[in-house]
Amino acid sequence: MTLDFEGRVAIITGAGHGLGRSYALELARRGAKVLVNDLGGDPMGQGADAAAANKVVEEIKAMGGDAISNLGSVADFENGMEMVRQCMDRWGRLDIVICNAGILRDKAFHNITEEDWDIIFDVHVKGTYNVLHHAWPVFRQQGYGRVVMTSSSSGIWGNFGQANYGAAKTAMLGLMNVLKQEGLKYNINVNTLMPVAGTRLTATVMKPEMVEAMKPEYVTPAVVYMASEDCEDSGLLIEAGAGNFNRAAVVKGPGIRPGLGDPKSVEWVQENWAQITSLEDAPAMWNGRQTVEEFLKERAQAKSQE
Ligand SMILES: NC(=O)c1ccc[n+]([C@@H]2O[C@H](COP(=O)([O-])OP(=O)(O)OC[C@H]3O[C@@H](n4cnc5c(N)ncnc54)[C@H](O)[C@@H]3O)[C@@H](O)[C@H]2O)c1
């Protein structure tokens, strides 16, 4: 069955180049109306250029689609509101937000300046909040919304020289884990992507032949599916790109539960470290409460057997 986005309205941030551009074109090809946001700066977050977003809007119009541009920064709170307002004024609804805009300031940790730290958090973390905060009331009122946020293996698994970026990208998991719960009764699904693709961003660290081979189009199907009504999952972290699609998760090991009794000593922890750190049969969790509920359930079971 072909996935159709007729009547759907999408905001895609950072859609003037790379991955975002590819998502915008594919969603538009499938009938979605698209707001193409892009500040048009360089990969380090310097400068601005209207050409990036406007060119993608022209490409969409050339194939018979409907698109508008937003040339502001995702880091600007007012501009987050403006993107949502533009969609509501023009199309009267908003169904999809893909938080994709991103920059890099790679340096070994001891060389990361306060400015390098702040700009990465402003674009990736605050930038995601700025758009979603204004989209959320529209989603709640409609009883429908699809969000795809963009994380990175740089933080999920860790990459040398990307402390600021890795930390900011991993913040997406915390935000998703809360929003998946707050959105549940309004049919708002929030998922997160961990992409791998050759783009101008990765051209700073990848060989040219790798950039050429790992096209954004290898990532796009996962994002477009997660942005669709058919995808009923929420709270998933999906890694996609370079000919690969998989789920990743923060899981919880079986551990060891000595119960409350007398508090254990440091030496007891040392002796049992292998069991405490084991990840055998480790499930992903739906929420933080689940952890406490499990402890309480086991305690109640133990008591009933006394
Ligand atoms: N390419 C990869 O392998 C990879 C891996 C992990 C994560 N990511 C993430 O994927 C996303 C897309 O990256 P890409 O590889 O396509 O890079 P890209 O540089 O090709 O595209 C990023 C776009 O974001 C725009 N942008 C940057 N700052 C902005 C701001 N403040 N406001 C609005 N737009 C802004 C840029 O102008 C650019 O068009 C980013 O969030 C990036 O961190 C990419």
mmCIF file of N, CA and C and ligand atoms in Angstrom, residues 14 16-20 37-41 72-75 100-103 123-124 150-153 165 169 195-202 206, ligand 1:
data_model
loop_
_atom_site.group_PDB
_atom_site.id
_atom_site.type_symbol
_atom_site.label_atom_id
_atom_site.label_comp_id
_atom_site.label_asym_id
_atom_site.label_seq_id
_atom_site.Cartn_x
_atom_site.Cartn_y
_atom_site.Cartn_z
ATOM 1 N N GLY A 14 15.783 22.919 8.991
ATOM 2 C CA GLY A 14 17.063 22.633 8.336
ATOM 3 C C GLY A 14 16.873 21.855 7.045
ATOM 4 N N GLY A 16 17.022 22.893 3.963
ATOM 5 C CA GLY A 16 17.637 23.479 2.775
ATOM 6 C C GLY A 16 18.752 22.642 2.176
ATOM 7 N N HIS A 17 19.279 21.711 2.972
ATOM 8 C CA HIS A 17 20.365 20.850 2.480
ATOM 9 C C HIS A 17 20.156 19.437 3.004
ATOM 10 N N GLY A 18 20.996 18.531 2.535
ATOM 11 C CA GLY A 18 21.192 17.217 3.140
ATOM 12 C C GLY A 18 19.937 16.431 3.449
ATOM 13 N N LEU A 19 19.881 15.918 4.679
ATOM 14 C CA LEU A 19 18.784 15.028 5.073
ATOM 15 C C LEU A 19 17.426 15.742 5.012
ATOM 16 N N GLY A 20 17.371 16.946 5.569
ATOM 17 C CA GLY A 20 16.102 17.677 5.627
ATOM 18 C C GLY A 20 15.521 17.924 4.248
ATOM 19 N N ASN A 37 12.087 25.113 6.523
ATOM 20 C CA ASN A 37 12.854 26.071 7.326
ATOM 21 C C ASN A 37 14.342 25.873 7.063
ATOM 22 N N ASP A 38 15.063 26.957 6.892
ATOM 23 C CA ASP A 38 16.530 26.871 6.867
ATOM 24 C C ASP A 38 17.138 28.261 6.980
ATOM 25 N N LEU A 39 18.055 28.373 7.905
ATOM 26 C CA LEU A 39 18.773 29.638 8.104
ATOM 27 C C LEU A 39 19.838 29.823 7.028
ATOM 28 N N GLY A 40 20.352 28.725 6.522
ATOM 29 C CA GLY A 40 21.319 28.803 5.420
ATOM 30 C C GLY A 40 22.730 29.179 5.824
ATOM 31 N N GLY A 41 23.079 28.971 7.089
ATOM 32 C CA GLY A 41 24.452 29.253 7.519
ATOM 33 C C GLY A 41 25.398 28.124 7.125
ATOM 34 N N GLY A 72 14.296 31.793 9.125
ATOM 35 C CA GLY A 72 14.839 32.116 10.445
ATOM 36 C C GLY A 72 15.578 30.950 11.076
ATOM 37 N N SER A 73 16.079 31.224 12.282
ATOM 38 C CA SER A 73 16.826 30.192 13.019
ATOM 39 C C SER A 73 15.895 29.413 13.940
ATOM 40 N N VAL A 74 16.143 28.121 14.047
ATOM 41 C CA VAL A 74 15.388 27.313 15.017
ATOM 42 C C VAL A 74 15.726 27.737 16.447
ATOM 43 N N ALA A 75 16.881 28.380 16.620
ATOM 44 C CA ALA A 75 17.309 28.781 17.968
ATOM 45 C C ALA A 75 16.522 29.990 18.487
ATOM 46 N N ASN A 100 15.211 18.738 12.501
ATOM 47 C CA ASN A 100 16.374 18.217 11.786
ATOM 48 C C ASN A 100 17.543 19.197 11.724
ATOM 49 N N ALA A 101 17.277 20.502 11.868
ATOM 50 C CA ALA A 101 18.348 21.503 11.699
ATOM 51 C C ALA A 101 19.518 21.172 12.613
ATOM 52 N N GLY A 102 20.722 21.320 12.099
ATOM 53 C CA GLY A 102 21.868 20.984 12.946
ATOM 54 C C GLY A 102 23.177 21.569 12.457
ATOM 55 N N ILE A 103 24.075 21.751 13.398
ATOM 56 C CA ILE A 103 25.432 22.238 13.102
ATOM 57 C C ILE A 103 26.434 21.449 13.948
ATOM 58 N N VAL A 123 20.944 25.405 19.087
ATOM 59 C CA VAL A 123 20.395 24.916 17.811
ATOM 60 C C VAL A 123 19.698 23.564 18.004
ATOM 61 N N HIS A 124 20.348 22.632 18.681
ATOM 62 C CA HIS A 124 19.801 21.267 18.738
ATOM 63 C C HIS A 124 18.737 21.093 19.816
ATOM 64 N N THR A 150 15.899 14.466 15.861
ATOM 65 C CA THR A 150 17.144 13.922 15.313
ATOM 66 C C THR A 150 18.233 13.839 16.380
ATOM 67 N N SER A 151 18.624 12.624 16.667
ATOM 68 C CA SER A 151 19.716 12.386 17.607
ATOM 69 C C SER A 151 20.975 12.034 16.798
ATOM 70 N N SER A 152 21.933 11.408 17.430
ATOM 71 C CA SER A 152 23.156 11.038 16.714
ATOM 72 C C SER A 152 23.924 9.957 17.465
ATOM 73 N N SER A 153 24.577 9.116 16.700
ATOM 74 C CA SER A 153 25.447 8.107 17.315
ATOM 75 C C SER A 153 26.572 8.784 18.106
ATOM 76 N N TYR A 165 28.134 18.337 21.032
ATOM 77 C CA TYR A 165 27.148 17.802 20.080
ATOM 78 C C TYR A 165 26.533 16.499 20.602
ATOM 79 N N LYS A 169 22.631 16.051 21.390
ATOM 80 C CA LYS A 169 21.858 15.093 20.593
ATOM 81 C C LYS A 169 21.204 14.038 21.483
ATOM 82 N N PRO A 195 20.621 9.194 12.357
ATOM 83 C CA PRO A 195 20.958 8.962 10.941
ATOM 84 C C PRO A 195 22.445 8.776 10.689
ATOM 85 N N VAL A 196 22.727 8.204 9.541
ATOM 86 C CA VAL A 196 24.098 8.181 9.006
ATOM 87 C C VAL A 196 23.971 8.529 7.529
ATOM 88 N N ALA A 197 24.604 9.619 7.115
ATOM 89 C CA ALA A 197 24.499 9.996 5.698
ATOM 90 C C ALA A 197 25.644 10.901 5.300
ATOM 91 N N GLY A 198 25.961 10.848 4.043
ATOM 92 C CA GLY A 198 26.943 11.772 3.490
ATOM 93 C C GLY A 198 26.252 13.093 3.183
ATOM 94 N N THR A 199 26.629 14.146 3.905
ATOM 95 C CA THR A 199 26.058 15.481 3.686
ATOM 96 C C THR A 199 27.184 16.489 3.859
ATOM 97 N N ARG A 200 26.869 17.752 3.718
ATOM 98 C CA ARG A 200 27.944 18.757 3.905
ATOM 99 C C ARG A 200 28.436 18.745 5.348
ATOM 100 N N LEU A 201 27.558 18.297 6.283
ATOM 101 C CA LEU A 201 27.972 18.212 7.688
ATOM 102 C C LEU A 201 29.019 17.121 7.873
ATOM 103 N N THR A 202 28.740 15.940 7.306
ATOM 104 C CA THR A 202 29.676 14.821 7.493
ATOM 105 C C THR A 202 30.855 14.908 6.515
ATOM 106 N N MET A 206 34.157 12.832 6.801
ATOM 107 C CA MET A 206 34.153 11.603 5.974
ATOM 108 C C MET A 206 34.926 11.800 4.682
HETATM 109 N N1 LIG B 1 24.657 13.261 8.256
HETATM 110 C C1 LIG B 1 24.832 12.428 9.290
HETATM 111 O O1 LIG B 1 25.483 11.353 9.180
HETATM 112 C C2 LIG B 1 24.234 12.761 10.600
HETATM 113 C C3 LIG B 1 24.518 11.898 11.679
HETATM 114 C C4 LIG B 1 23.920 12.152 12.903
HETATM 115 C C5 LIG B 1 23.079 13.243 13.041
HETATM 116 N N2 LIG B 1 22.837 14.086 11.981
HETATM 117 C C6 LIG B 1 21.921 15.192 12.173
HETATM 118 O O2 LIG B 1 21.027 15.236 11.093
HETATM 119 C C7 LIG B 1 20.562 16.574 10.904
HETATM 120 C C8 LIG B 1 20.739 16.988 9.458
HETATM 121 O O3 LIG B 1 22.117 17.077 9.178
HETATM 122 P P1 LIG B 1 22.747 16.935 7.717
HETATM 123 O O4 LIG B 1 23.779 15.891 7.819
HETATM 124 O O5 LIG B 1 21.678 16.799 6.694
HETATM 125 O O6 LIG B 1 23.525 18.337 7.589
HETATM 126 P P2 LIG B 1 23.351 19.570 6.554
HETATM 127 O O7 LIG B 1 24.363 20.580 6.969
HETATM 128 O O8 LIG B 1 23.365 19.075 5.179
HETATM 129 O O9 LIG B 1 21.887 20.099 6.899
HETATM 130 C C9 LIG B 1 21.596 20.780 8.090
HETATM 131 C C10 LIG B 1 20.740 21.968 7.751
HETATM 132 O O10 LIG B 1 20.372 22.656 8.953
HETATM 133 C C11 LIG B 1 20.410 24.039 8.678
HETATM 134 N N3 LIG B 1 20.565 24.790 9.929
HETATM 135 C C12 LIG B 1 21.645 24.827 10.725
HETATM 136 N N4 LIG B 1 21.428 25.642 11.766
HETATM 137 C C13 LIG B 1 20.170 26.106 11.626
HETATM 138 C C14 LIG B 1 19.364 26.971 12.400
HETATM 139 N N5 LIG B 1 19.824 27.540 13.522
HETATM 140 N N6 LIG B 1 18.104 27.225 11.992
HETATM 141 C C15 LIG B 1 17.633 26.674 10.849
HETATM 142 N N7 LIG B 1 18.361 25.860 10.060
HETATM 143 C C16 LIG B 1 19.609 25.581 10.452
HETATM 144 C C17 LIG B 1 21.605 24.206 7.764
HETATM 145 O O11 LIG B 1 21.557 25.426 7.054
HETATM 146 C C18 LIG B 1 21.488 22.987 6.870
HETATM 147 O O12 LIG B 1 20.735 23.238 5.714
HETATM 148 C C19 LIG B 1 21.341 17.420 11.909
HETATM 149 O O13 LIG B 1 20.567 17.598 13.065
HETATM 150 C C20 LIG B 1 22.541 16.577 12.216
HETATM 151 O O14 LIG B 1 23.100 16.902 13.470
HETATM 152 C C21 LIG B 1 23.412 13.852 10.772
#
